[in-house]
Amino acid sequence: MKNKEQEFESLADTESDLYCGSACIYTLFPIIRSLIKCNKDFLLAFPDFEELLEKMVTEDGKLFAFTKKTTPYSDMEWNELIMSLADNGKLITYIDNLILWCEDGFIAQYQGILQSDLVFMKNLLLNSLKVFYEIPNPPTLFSTTAANCMQAIRGNSYED
Amino acid sequence: MKTNYDEYLKRCGTITDERKRISYSILVSVLSALLMLTKLLNRKEKGKKPFSSGFDFESSMSSLKKTISVIEDSLTKREFLNPEIILGLKEASRINLAASKEIKMASLKEDFDWIGSIIQATTAALDTK
């Protein structure tokens, strides 16, 4: 696992590129570690959750930068954007399912935090998608990935 | 920070008593939101449109730093029933709300909303014991 200390400290640094999306990811690391300890099946249900979180710490800034982009996208930039969207969609689905996983017992105490993170991450992704949908002639893979993201945002119905 | 974050995470995966481990991990979680709140307050205060005179920036920052310190002390001692934590979190929630009222940008307001909801969820989780 990657050393997280430096990034964690820079959450408070006014000059760092880390904002609430990254802080949101950091609220999840301790919960995941605890749940792994709690239930051996956790890693089967949520493989590579922590690795995904590690990737996502800086994805927030990347997606935000794409929403501000005014020049045409190169193939490489489209690929980067599509991969970032896919990771965001996957994380939202994971958190959504994790809320159900934490329904019973003491771990239900995690549900409030997870629910807050879920709502926040869904809003972030939805706001970004609105910008990306305006880009003319996107590659097919973008449309498919964006549709999957919308499905992830709709998610499990209990929150409505 | 008083203790290395990686050390906090390591402990989240090693404390055997489930209730203690859950309290511990919830407190480590909320630290991220509190650190981000100090960042947002600092940026607003040093930016083009600082807080109005109705918002006491210095006292708010001092209160938040104290709460972060109290939480870290509790993590070190593994004493999670410290009433200072709940009081500190309630004050952090009040500061967050007061700061949010001075923000006009919708996306930044959403950031404050998220911080507020994490603080409230943490307070509720710790209060149920």
PDB file of C-alpha atoms in Angstrom:
ATOM      1  CA  MET A   1       0.000   0.000   0.000  1.00  0.00           C
ATOM      2  CA  LYS A   2       1.071   3.519  -0.825  1.00  0.00           C
ATOM      3  CA  ASN A   3       2.204   5.834   1.981  1.00  0.00           C
ATOM      4  CA  LYS A   4      -0.660   8.246   2.554  1.00  0.00           C
ATOM      5  CA  GLU A   5       0.769  10.536   5.193  1.00  0.00           C
ATOM      6  CA  GLN A   6       1.941  13.328   2.906  1.00  0.00           C
ATOM      7  CA  GLU A   7      -1.329  13.565   0.989  1.00  0.00           C
ATOM      8  CA  PHE A   8      -3.320  13.455   4.216  1.00  0.00           C
ATOM      9  CA  GLU A   9      -1.342  16.354   5.688  1.00  0.00           C
ATOM     10  CA  SER A  10      -1.809  18.377   2.511  1.00  0.00           C
ATOM     11  CA  LEU A  11      -5.600  18.252   2.889  1.00  0.00           C
ATOM     12  CA  ALA A  12      -5.131  21.283   5.156  1.00  0.00           C
ATOM     13  CA  ASP A  13      -2.541  22.971   2.932  1.00  0.00           C
ATOM     14  CA  THR A  14      -4.039  25.999   1.148  1.00  0.00           C
ATOM     15  CA  GLU A  15      -1.576  25.551  -1.728  1.00  0.00           C
ATOM     16  CA  SER A  16      -2.247  21.860  -2.402  1.00  0.00           C
ATOM     17  CA  ASP A  17      -4.410  20.543  -5.254  1.00  0.00           C
ATOM     18  CA  LEU A  18      -6.453  18.379  -2.907  1.00  0.00           C
ATOM     19  CA  TYR A  19     -10.028  19.472  -2.229  1.00  0.00           C
ATOM     20  CA  CYS A  20     -13.196  17.962  -0.821  1.00  0.00           C
ATOM     21  CA  GLY A  21     -13.295  15.106  -3.343  1.00  0.00           C
ATOM     22  CA  SER A  22      -9.926  13.954  -2.020  1.00  0.00           C
ATOM     23  CA  ALA A  23     -10.926  14.543   1.621  1.00  0.00           C
ATOM     24  CA  CYS A  24     -14.017  12.445   0.933  1.00  0.00           C
ATOM     25  CA  ILE A  25     -11.788   9.574  -0.225  1.00  0.00           C
ATOM     26  CA  TYR A  26      -9.735   9.965   2.942  1.00  0.00           C
ATOM     27  CA  THR A  27     -12.814   9.459   5.116  1.00  0.00           C
ATOM     28  CA  LEU A  28     -13.153   6.013   3.524  1.00  0.00           C
ATOM     29  CA  PHE A  29      -9.686   4.524   4.094  1.00  0.00           C
ATOM     30  CA  PRO A  30     -10.153   3.961   7.869  1.00  0.00           C
ATOM     31  CA  ILE A  31     -13.616   2.464   7.365  1.00  0.00           C
ATOM     32  CA  ILE A  32     -12.347   0.041   4.733  1.00  0.00           C
ATOM     33  CA  ARG A  33      -9.417  -1.036   6.926  1.00  0.00           C
ATOM     34  CA  SER A  34     -11.779  -1.667   9.818  1.00  0.00           C
ATOM     35  CA  LEU A  35     -14.244  -3.623   7.682  1.00  0.00           C
ATOM     36  CA  ILE A  36     -11.474  -5.800   6.266  1.00  0.00           C
ATOM     37  CA  LYS A  37     -10.574  -6.700   9.848  1.00  0.00           C
ATOM     38  CA  CYS A  38     -14.237  -7.218  10.715  1.00  0.00           C
ATOM     39  CA  ASN A  39     -15.210  -9.648   7.990  1.00  0.00           C
ATOM     40  CA  LYS A  40     -12.981 -11.912   5.942  1.00  0.00           C
ATOM     41  CA  ASP A  41     -15.529 -11.881   3.097  1.00  0.00           C
ATOM     42  CA  PHE A  42     -15.143  -8.136   2.667  1.00  0.00           C
ATOM     43  CA  LEU A  43     -12.319  -8.453   0.154  1.00  0.00           C
ATOM     44  CA  LEU A  44     -14.338 -10.950  -1.851  1.00  0.00           C
ATOM     45  CA  ALA A  45     -17.303  -8.594  -1.996  1.00  0.00           C
ATOM     46  CA  PHE A  46     -15.193  -5.492  -2.651  1.00  0.00           C
ATOM     47  CA  PRO A  47     -11.931  -6.532  -4.318  1.00  0.00           C
ATOM     48  CA  ASP A  48      -9.322  -3.793  -4.795  1.00  0.00           C
ATOM     49  CA  PHE A  49     -11.405  -1.211  -2.868  1.00  0.00           C
ATOM     50  CA  GLU A  50      -8.373   0.368  -1.214  1.00  0.00           C
ATOM     51  CA  GLU A  51      -6.394   0.401  -4.473  1.00  0.00           C
ATOM     52  CA  LEU A  52      -9.321   2.157  -6.127  1.00  0.00           C
ATOM     53  CA  LEU A  53      -9.401   4.750  -3.330  1.00  0.00           C
ATOM     54  CA  GLU A  54      -5.667   5.345  -3.731  1.00  0.00           C
ATOM     55  CA  LYS A  55      -6.183   6.056  -7.409  1.00  0.00           C
ATOM     56  CA  MET A  56      -9.158   8.294  -6.689  1.00  0.00           C
ATOM     57  CA  VAL A  57      -7.375  10.676  -4.301  1.00  0.00           C
ATOM     58  CA  THR A  58      -6.053  12.657  -7.255  1.00  0.00           C
ATOM     59  CA  GLU A  59      -8.877  11.855  -9.722  1.00  0.00           C
ATOM     60  CA  ASP A  60     -11.040  14.626  -8.229  1.00  0.00           C
ATOM     61  CA  GLY A  61      -8.581  17.261  -9.444  1.00  0.00           C
ATOM     62  CA  LYS A  62      -8.189  15.539 -12.798  1.00  0.00           C
ATOM     63  CA  LEU A  63     -11.920  15.459 -13.518  1.00  0.00           C
ATOM     64  CA  PHE A  64     -12.285  19.078 -12.379  1.00  0.00           C
ATOM     65  CA  ALA A  65      -9.467  20.134 -14.730  1.00  0.00           C
ATOM     66  CA  PHE A  66     -11.242  18.377 -17.630  1.00  0.00           C
ATOM     67  CA  THR A  67     -14.445  20.308 -16.908  1.00  0.00           C
ATOM     68  CA  LYS A  68     -12.488  23.540 -17.363  1.00  0.00           C
ATOM     69  CA  LYS A  69     -10.821  22.461 -20.596  1.00  0.00           C
ATOM     70  CA  THR A  70     -11.689  24.623 -23.610  1.00  0.00           C
ATOM     71  CA  THR A  71      -9.449  23.151 -26.331  1.00  0.00           C
ATOM     72  CA  PRO A  72     -10.363  20.015 -28.351  1.00  0.00           C
ATOM     73  CA  TYR A  73      -9.625  16.628 -26.763  1.00  0.00           C
ATOM     74  CA  SER A  74      -6.824  14.456 -28.118  1.00  0.00           C
ATOM     75  CA  ASP A  75      -7.367  10.670 -28.225  1.00  0.00           C
ATOM     76  CA  MET A  76      -5.151  10.346 -25.175  1.00  0.00           C
ATOM     77  CA  GLU A  77      -7.186  12.912 -23.244  1.00  0.00           C
ATOM     78  CA  TRP A  78     -10.426  11.147 -24.137  1.00  0.00           C
ATOM     79  CA  ASN A  79      -8.951   7.888 -22.858  1.00  0.00           C
ATOM     80  CA  GLU A  80      -7.850   9.554 -19.637  1.00  0.00           C
ATOM     81  CA  LEU A  81     -11.257  11.126 -19.136  1.00  0.00           C
ATOM     82  CA  ILE A  82     -13.103   7.858 -19.862  1.00  0.00           C
ATOM     83  CA  MET A  83     -10.897   5.914 -17.437  1.00  0.00           C
ATOM     84  CA  SER A  84     -11.430   8.529 -14.748  1.00  0.00           C
ATOM     85  CA  LEU A  85     -15.201   8.443 -15.262  1.00  0.00           C
ATOM     86  CA  ALA A  86     -15.192   4.640 -15.082  1.00  0.00           C
ATOM     87  CA  ASP A  87     -13.273   4.750 -11.781  1.00  0.00           C
ATOM     88  CA  ASN A  88     -15.725   7.306 -10.381  1.00  0.00           C
ATOM     89  CA  GLY A  89     -18.704   5.178 -11.407  1.00  0.00           C
ATOM     90  CA  LYS A  90     -17.140   2.073  -9.878  1.00  0.00           C
ATOM     91  CA  LEU A  91     -16.423   3.855  -6.597  1.00  0.00           C
ATOM     92  CA  ILE A  92     -19.976   5.147  -6.341  1.00  0.00           C
ATOM     93  CA  THR A  93     -21.328   1.637  -6.888  1.00  0.00           C
ATOM     94  CA  TYR A  94     -18.948   0.291  -4.234  1.00  0.00           C
ATOM     95  CA  ILE A  95     -20.026   2.892  -1.649  1.00  0.00           C
ATOM     96  CA  ASP A  96     -23.672   2.327  -2.513  1.00  0.00           C
ATOM     97  CA  ASN A  97     -23.313  -1.422  -1.963  1.00  0.00           C
ATOM     98  CA  LEU A  98     -21.209  -0.869   1.138  1.00  0.00           C
ATOM     99  CA  ILE A  99     -24.100   1.007   2.776  1.00  0.00           C
ATOM    100  CA  LEU A 100     -26.207  -2.142   2.380  1.00  0.00           C
ATOM    101  CA  TRP A 101     -23.300  -4.278   3.630  1.00  0.00           C
ATOM    102  CA  CYS A 102     -23.202  -2.161   6.815  1.00  0.00           C
ATOM    103  CA  GLU A 103     -26.901  -2.563   7.575  1.00  0.00           C
ATOM    104  CA  ASP A 104     -26.613  -4.779  10.661  1.00  0.00           C
ATOM    105  CA  GLY A 105     -24.639  -4.698  13.880  1.00  0.00           C
ATOM    106  CA  PHE A 106     -22.161  -2.148  15.165  1.00  0.00           C
ATOM    107  CA  ILE A 107     -20.903  -1.440  11.653  1.00  0.00           C
ATOM    108  CA  ALA A 108     -24.236   0.307  10.988  1.00  0.00           C
ATOM    109  CA  GLN A 109     -22.504   3.257  12.682  1.00  0.00           C
ATOM    110  CA  TYR A 110     -20.621   3.719   9.406  1.00  0.00           C
ATOM    111  CA  GLN A 111     -23.788   4.229   7.391  1.00  0.00           C
ATOM    112  CA  GLY A 112     -24.170   7.979   8.068  1.00  0.00           C
ATOM    113  CA  ILE A 113     -20.649   8.751   6.903  1.00  0.00           C
ATOM    114  CA  LEU A 114     -20.990   6.495   3.869  1.00  0.00           C
ATOM    115  CA  GLN A 115     -24.321   8.073   2.958  1.00  0.00           C
ATOM    116  CA  SER A 116     -22.796  11.580   3.157  1.00  0.00           C
ATOM    117  CA  ASP A 117     -19.881  10.519   0.972  1.00  0.00           C
ATOM    118  CA  LEU A 118     -22.207   8.861  -1.524  1.00  0.00           C
ATOM    119  CA  VAL A 119     -24.416  11.931  -1.964  1.00  0.00           C
ATOM    120  CA  PHE A 120     -21.358  14.163  -2.340  1.00  0.00           C
ATOM    121  CA  MET A 121     -19.609  11.917  -4.864  1.00  0.00           C
ATOM    122  CA  LYS A 122     -22.760  11.491  -6.918  1.00  0.00           C
ATOM    123  CA  ASN A 123     -23.204  15.274  -7.115  1.00  0.00           C
ATOM    124  CA  LEU A 124     -19.586  15.773  -8.133  1.00  0.00           C
ATOM    125  CA  LEU A 125     -19.837  13.183 -10.896  1.00  0.00           C
ATOM    126  CA  LEU A 126     -23.211  14.416 -12.108  1.00  0.00           C
ATOM    127  CA  ASN A 127     -21.973  18.012 -12.322  1.00  0.00           C
ATOM    128  CA  SER A 128     -18.919  16.881 -14.292  1.00  0.00           C
ATOM    129  CA  LEU A 129     -20.984  14.701 -16.626  1.00  0.00           C
ATOM    130  CA  LYS A 130     -23.255  17.642 -17.465  1.00  0.00           C
ATOM    131  CA  VAL A 131     -20.179  19.477 -18.769  1.00  0.00           C
ATOM    132  CA  PHE A 132     -18.824  16.478 -20.697  1.00  0.00           C
ATOM    133  CA  TYR A 133     -22.167  15.757 -22.375  1.00  0.00           C
ATOM    134  CA  GLU A 134     -21.879  19.164 -24.058  1.00  0.00           C
ATOM    135  CA  ILE A 135     -18.726  18.157 -25.943  1.00  0.00           C
ATOM    136  CA  PRO A 136     -19.596  17.473 -29.596  1.00  0.00           C
ATOM    137  CA  ASN A 137     -18.787  14.133 -31.245  1.00  0.00           C
ATOM    138  CA  PRO A 138     -17.470  12.158 -28.302  1.00  0.00           C
ATOM    139  CA  PRO A 139     -16.077   8.654 -28.901  1.00  0.00           C
ATOM    140  CA  THR A 140     -18.547   5.774 -28.479  1.00  0.00           C
ATOM    141  CA  LEU A 141     -16.716   4.553 -25.420  1.00  0.00           C
ATOM    142  CA  PHE A 142     -17.403   7.865 -23.709  1.00  0.00           C
ATOM    143  CA  SER A 143     -21.162   7.490 -24.286  1.00  0.00           C
ATOM    144  CA  THR A 144     -21.137   3.942 -22.909  1.00  0.00           C
ATOM    145  CA  THR A 145     -19.056   4.901 -19.870  1.00  0.00           C
ATOM    146  CA  ALA A 146     -21.145   7.986 -19.173  1.00  0.00           C
ATOM    147  CA  ALA A 147     -24.314   5.871 -19.363  1.00  0.00           C
ATOM    148  CA  ASN A 148     -22.783   3.450 -16.842  1.00  0.00           C
ATOM    149  CA  CYS A 149     -21.963   6.400 -14.591  1.00  0.00           C
ATOM    150  CA  MET A 150     -25.579   7.586 -14.761  1.00  0.00           C
ATOM    151  CA  GLN A 151     -26.683   4.097 -13.783  1.00  0.00           C
ATOM    152  CA  ALA A 152     -24.266   4.190 -10.826  1.00  0.00           C
ATOM    153  CA  ILE A 153     -25.651   7.590  -9.826  1.00  0.00           C
ATOM    154  CA  ARG A 154     -29.202   6.203  -9.900  1.00  0.00           C
ATOM    155  CA  GLY A 155     -27.856   3.360  -7.776  1.00  0.00           C
ATOM    156  CA  ASN A 156     -29.798   1.620  -5.041  1.00  0.00           C
ATOM    157  CA  SER A 157     -33.182   3.174  -4.555  1.00  0.00           C
ATOM    158  CA  TYR A 158     -33.201   3.396  -0.721  1.00  0.00           C
ATOM    159  CA  GLU A 159     -31.732   6.900  -0.576  1.00  0.00           C
ATOM    160  CA  ASP A 160     -34.663   8.573  -2.329  1.00  0.00           C
TER     161      ASP A 160
ATOM    162  CA  MET B   1      -0.454  15.732  12.970  1.00  0.00           C
ATOM    163  CA  LYS B   2       0.657  14.084  16.173  1.00  0.00           C
ATOM    164  CA  THR B   3       0.674  10.575  14.770  1.00  0.00           C
ATOM    165  CA  ASN B   4       1.415   9.415  11.267  1.00  0.00           C
ATOM    166  CA  TYR B   5      -1.799   8.822   9.256  1.00  0.00           C
ATOM    167  CA  ASP B   6      -0.492   5.462   8.043  1.00  0.00           C
ATOM    168  CA  GLU B   7      -0.126   4.485  11.676  1.00  0.00           C
ATOM    169  CA  TYR B   8      -3.763   5.453  12.297  1.00  0.00           C
ATOM    170  CA  LEU B   9      -4.826   3.296   9.368  1.00  0.00           C
ATOM    171  CA  LYS B  10      -2.745   0.396  10.586  1.00  0.00           C
ATOM    172  CA  ARG B  11      -4.510   0.552  13.948  1.00  0.00           C
ATOM    173  CA  CYS B  12      -7.918   0.602  12.205  1.00  0.00           C
ATOM    174  CA  GLY B  13      -7.037  -2.866  10.957  1.00  0.00           C
ATOM    175  CA  THR B  14      -5.604  -4.235  14.180  1.00  0.00           C
ATOM    176  CA  ILE B  15      -7.820  -3.217  17.129  1.00  0.00           C
ATOM    177  CA  THR B  16      -9.636  -6.429  17.992  1.00  0.00           C
ATOM    178  CA  ASP B  17     -12.521  -5.014  20.040  1.00  0.00           C
ATOM    179  CA  GLU B  18     -15.095  -4.233  17.344  1.00  0.00           C
ATOM    180  CA  ARG B  19     -16.787  -1.283  19.042  1.00  0.00           C
ATOM    181  CA  LYS B  20     -13.447   0.343  19.835  1.00  0.00           C
ATOM    182  CA  ARG B  21     -12.206  -0.260  16.298  1.00  0.00           C
ATOM    183  CA  ILE B  22     -15.341   1.330  14.835  1.00  0.00           C
ATOM    184  CA  SER B  23     -15.076   4.394  17.100  1.00  0.00           C
ATOM    185  CA  TYR B  24     -11.387   4.679  16.291  1.00  0.00           C
ATOM    186  CA  SER B  25     -11.921   4.492  12.529  1.00  0.00           C
ATOM    187  CA  ILE B  26     -14.813   6.977  12.628  1.00  0.00           C
ATOM    188  CA  LEU B  27     -12.610   9.499  14.430  1.00  0.00           C
ATOM    189  CA  VAL B  28      -9.800   9.008  11.909  1.00  0.00           C
ATOM    190  CA  SER B  29     -12.386   9.566   9.155  1.00  0.00           C
ATOM    191  CA  VAL B  30     -13.653  12.849  10.509  1.00  0.00           C
ATOM    192  CA  LEU B  31     -10.113  14.234  10.759  1.00  0.00           C
ATOM    193  CA  SER B  32     -10.051  14.479   6.935  1.00  0.00           C
ATOM    194  CA  ALA B  33     -13.196  16.616   6.903  1.00  0.00           C
ATOM    195  CA  LEU B  34     -11.916  18.842   9.720  1.00  0.00           C
ATOM    196  CA  LEU B  35      -8.562  19.377   7.983  1.00  0.00           C
ATOM    197  CA  MET B  36     -10.393  20.287   4.780  1.00  0.00           C
ATOM    198  CA  LEU B  37     -12.587  22.725   6.704  1.00  0.00           C
ATOM    199  CA  THR B  38      -9.492  24.538   8.029  1.00  0.00           C
ATOM    200  CA  LYS B  39      -8.189  24.728   4.469  1.00  0.00           C
ATOM    201  CA  LEU B  40     -11.430  26.173   3.087  1.00  0.00           C
ATOM    202  CA  LEU B  41     -11.637  28.741   5.897  1.00  0.00           C
ATOM    203  CA  ASN B  42      -8.005  29.781   5.357  1.00  0.00           C
ATOM    204  CA  ARG B  43      -8.501  30.147   1.608  1.00  0.00           C
ATOM    205  CA  LYS B  44     -11.636  32.231   2.049  1.00  0.00           C
ATOM    206  CA  GLU B  45      -9.992  34.485   4.649  1.00  0.00           C
ATOM    207  CA  LYS B  46      -6.891  35.032   2.500  1.00  0.00           C
ATOM    208  CA  GLY B  47      -8.852  35.333  -0.755  1.00  0.00           C
ATOM    209  CA  LYS B  48     -10.398  38.301  -2.567  1.00  0.00           C
ATOM    210  CA  LYS B  49     -13.558  38.219  -0.456  1.00  0.00           C
ATOM    211  CA  PRO B  50     -12.589  37.424   3.139  1.00  0.00           C
ATOM    212  CA  PHE B  51     -15.166  36.630   5.810  1.00  0.00           C
ATOM    213  CA  SER B  52     -17.374  39.448   7.057  1.00  0.00           C
ATOM    214  CA  SER B  53     -16.858  40.877  10.531  1.00  0.00           C
ATOM    215  CA  GLY B  54     -19.715  38.648  11.723  1.00  0.00           C
ATOM    216  CA  PHE B  55     -17.542  35.565  11.334  1.00  0.00           C
ATOM    217  CA  ASP B  56     -14.757  35.260  13.885  1.00  0.00           C
ATOM    218  CA  PHE B  57     -12.061  33.614  11.781  1.00  0.00           C
ATOM    219  CA  GLU B  58      -9.306  33.486  14.410  1.00  0.00           C
ATOM    220  CA  SER B  59     -11.505  32.007  17.096  1.00  0.00           C
ATOM    221  CA  SER B  60     -13.020  29.503  14.650  1.00  0.00           C
ATOM    222  CA  MET B  61      -9.599  28.300  13.504  1.00  0.00           C
ATOM    223  CA  SER B  62      -8.405  28.018  17.072  1.00  0.00           C
ATOM    224  CA  SER B  63     -11.476  25.991  18.023  1.00  0.00           C
ATOM    225  CA  LEU B  64     -11.083  23.635  15.041  1.00  0.00           C
ATOM    226  CA  LYS B  65      -7.391  23.078  15.757  1.00  0.00           C
ATOM    227  CA  LYS B  66      -8.217  22.294  19.372  1.00  0.00           C
ATOM    228  CA  THR B  67     -10.853  19.757  18.305  1.00  0.00           C
ATOM    229  CA  ILE B  68      -8.390  18.093  15.928  1.00  0.00           C
ATOM    230  CA  SER B  69      -5.904  17.923  18.777  1.00  0.00           C
ATOM    231  CA  VAL B  70      -8.473  16.466  21.216  1.00  0.00           C
ATOM    232  CA  ILE B  71      -9.409  13.786  18.659  1.00  0.00           C
ATOM    233  CA  GLU B  72      -5.759  12.910  18.101  1.00  0.00           C
ATOM    234  CA  ASP B  73      -5.193  12.636  21.839  1.00  0.00           C
ATOM    235  CA  SER B  74      -8.188  10.306  22.108  1.00  0.00           C
ATOM    236  CA  LEU B  75      -6.837   8.174  19.262  1.00  0.00           C
ATOM    237  CA  THR B  76      -3.492   7.928  21.010  1.00  0.00           C
ATOM    238  CA  LYS B  77      -5.033   7.021  24.360  1.00  0.00           C
ATOM    239  CA  ARG B  78      -7.857   4.997  22.773  1.00  0.00           C
ATOM    240  CA  GLU B  79     -10.372   6.768  24.989  1.00  0.00           C
ATOM    241  CA  PHE B  80     -13.373   7.529  22.843  1.00  0.00           C
ATOM    242  CA  LEU B  81     -15.875   8.622  25.462  1.00  0.00           C
ATOM    243  CA  ASN B  82     -14.215  11.990  25.971  1.00  0.00           C
ATOM    244  CA  PRO B  83     -17.132  14.504  26.045  1.00  0.00           C
ATOM    245  CA  GLU B  84     -14.772  17.144  24.650  1.00  0.00           C
ATOM    246  CA  ILE B  85     -14.926  15.338  21.316  1.00  0.00           C
ATOM    247  CA  ILE B  86     -18.696  15.706  20.993  1.00  0.00           C
ATOM    248  CA  LEU B  87     -18.557  19.337  22.153  1.00  0.00           C
ATOM    249  CA  GLY B  88     -15.755  20.055  19.680  1.00  0.00           C
ATOM    250  CA  LEU B  89     -17.649  18.410  16.827  1.00  0.00           C
ATOM    251  CA  LYS B  90     -20.808  20.367  17.626  1.00  0.00           C
ATOM    252  CA  GLU B  91     -18.794  23.582  17.598  1.00  0.00           C
ATOM    253  CA  ALA B  92     -17.141  22.541  14.310  1.00  0.00           C
ATOM    254  CA  SER B  93     -20.616  21.977  12.869  1.00  0.00           C
ATOM    255  CA  ARG B  94     -21.675  25.467  13.968  1.00  0.00           C
ATOM    256  CA  ILE B  95     -18.525  27.027  12.463  1.00  0.00           C
ATOM    257  CA  ASN B  96     -19.053  25.139   9.220  1.00  0.00           C
ATOM    258  CA  LEU B  97     -22.636  26.377   8.953  1.00  0.00           C
ATOM    259  CA  ALA B  98     -21.685  29.980   9.759  1.00  0.00           C
ATOM    260  CA  ALA B  99     -18.887  29.906   7.165  1.00  0.00           C
ATOM    261  CA  SER B 100     -21.154  28.318   4.576  1.00  0.00           C
ATOM    262  CA  LYS B 101     -23.612  31.214   4.911  1.00  0.00           C
ATOM    263  CA  GLU B 102     -20.869  33.560   3.654  1.00  0.00           C
ATOM    264  CA  ILE B 103     -20.266  31.493   0.504  1.00  0.00           C
ATOM    265  CA  LYS B 104     -22.061  32.269  -2.734  1.00  0.00           C
ATOM    266  CA  MET B 105     -20.491  29.786  -5.176  1.00  0.00           C
ATOM    267  CA  ALA B 106     -22.779  26.735  -5.423  1.00  0.00           C
ATOM    268  CA  SER B 107     -19.995  24.147  -5.803  1.00  0.00           C
ATOM    269  CA  LEU B 108     -18.174  25.511  -2.760  1.00  0.00           C
ATOM    270  CA  LYS B 109     -21.416  25.464  -0.785  1.00  0.00           C
ATOM    271  CA  GLU B 110     -21.708  21.751  -1.646  1.00  0.00           C
ATOM    272  CA  ASP B 111     -18.231  21.248  -0.167  1.00  0.00           C
ATOM    273  CA  PHE B 112     -19.354  22.853   3.090  1.00  0.00           C
ATOM    274  CA  ASP B 113     -22.547  20.793   3.016  1.00  0.00           C
ATOM    275  CA  TRP B 114     -20.484  17.603   2.736  1.00  0.00           C
ATOM    276  CA  ILE B 115     -18.216  18.622   5.630  1.00  0.00           C
ATOM    277  CA  GLY B 116     -21.267  19.450   7.743  1.00  0.00           C
ATOM    278  CA  SER B 117     -22.912  16.117   6.994  1.00  0.00           C
ATOM    279  CA  ILE B 118     -19.736  14.176   7.854  1.00  0.00           C
ATOM    280  CA  ILE B 119     -19.397  16.013  11.172  1.00  0.00           C
ATOM    281  CA  GLN B 120     -23.048  15.362  11.979  1.00  0.00           C
ATOM    282  CA  ALA B 121     -22.844  11.697  10.987  1.00  0.00           C
ATOM    283  CA  THR B 122     -19.757  11.302  13.169  1.00  0.00           C
ATOM    284  CA  THR B 123     -21.426  12.992  16.134  1.00  0.00           C
ATOM    285  CA  ALA B 124     -24.496  10.786  15.741  1.00  0.00           C
ATOM    286  CA  ALA B 125     -22.394   7.611  15.447  1.00  0.00           C
ATOM    287  CA  LEU B 126     -20.374   8.399  18.573  1.00  0.00           C
ATOM    288  CA  ASP B 127     -23.425   9.533  20.539  1.00  0.00           C
ATOM    289  CA  THR B 128     -25.277   6.219  20.112  1.00  0.00           C
ATOM    290  CA  LYS B 129     -22.986   4.391  22.524  1.00  0.00           C
TER     291      LYS B 129
END
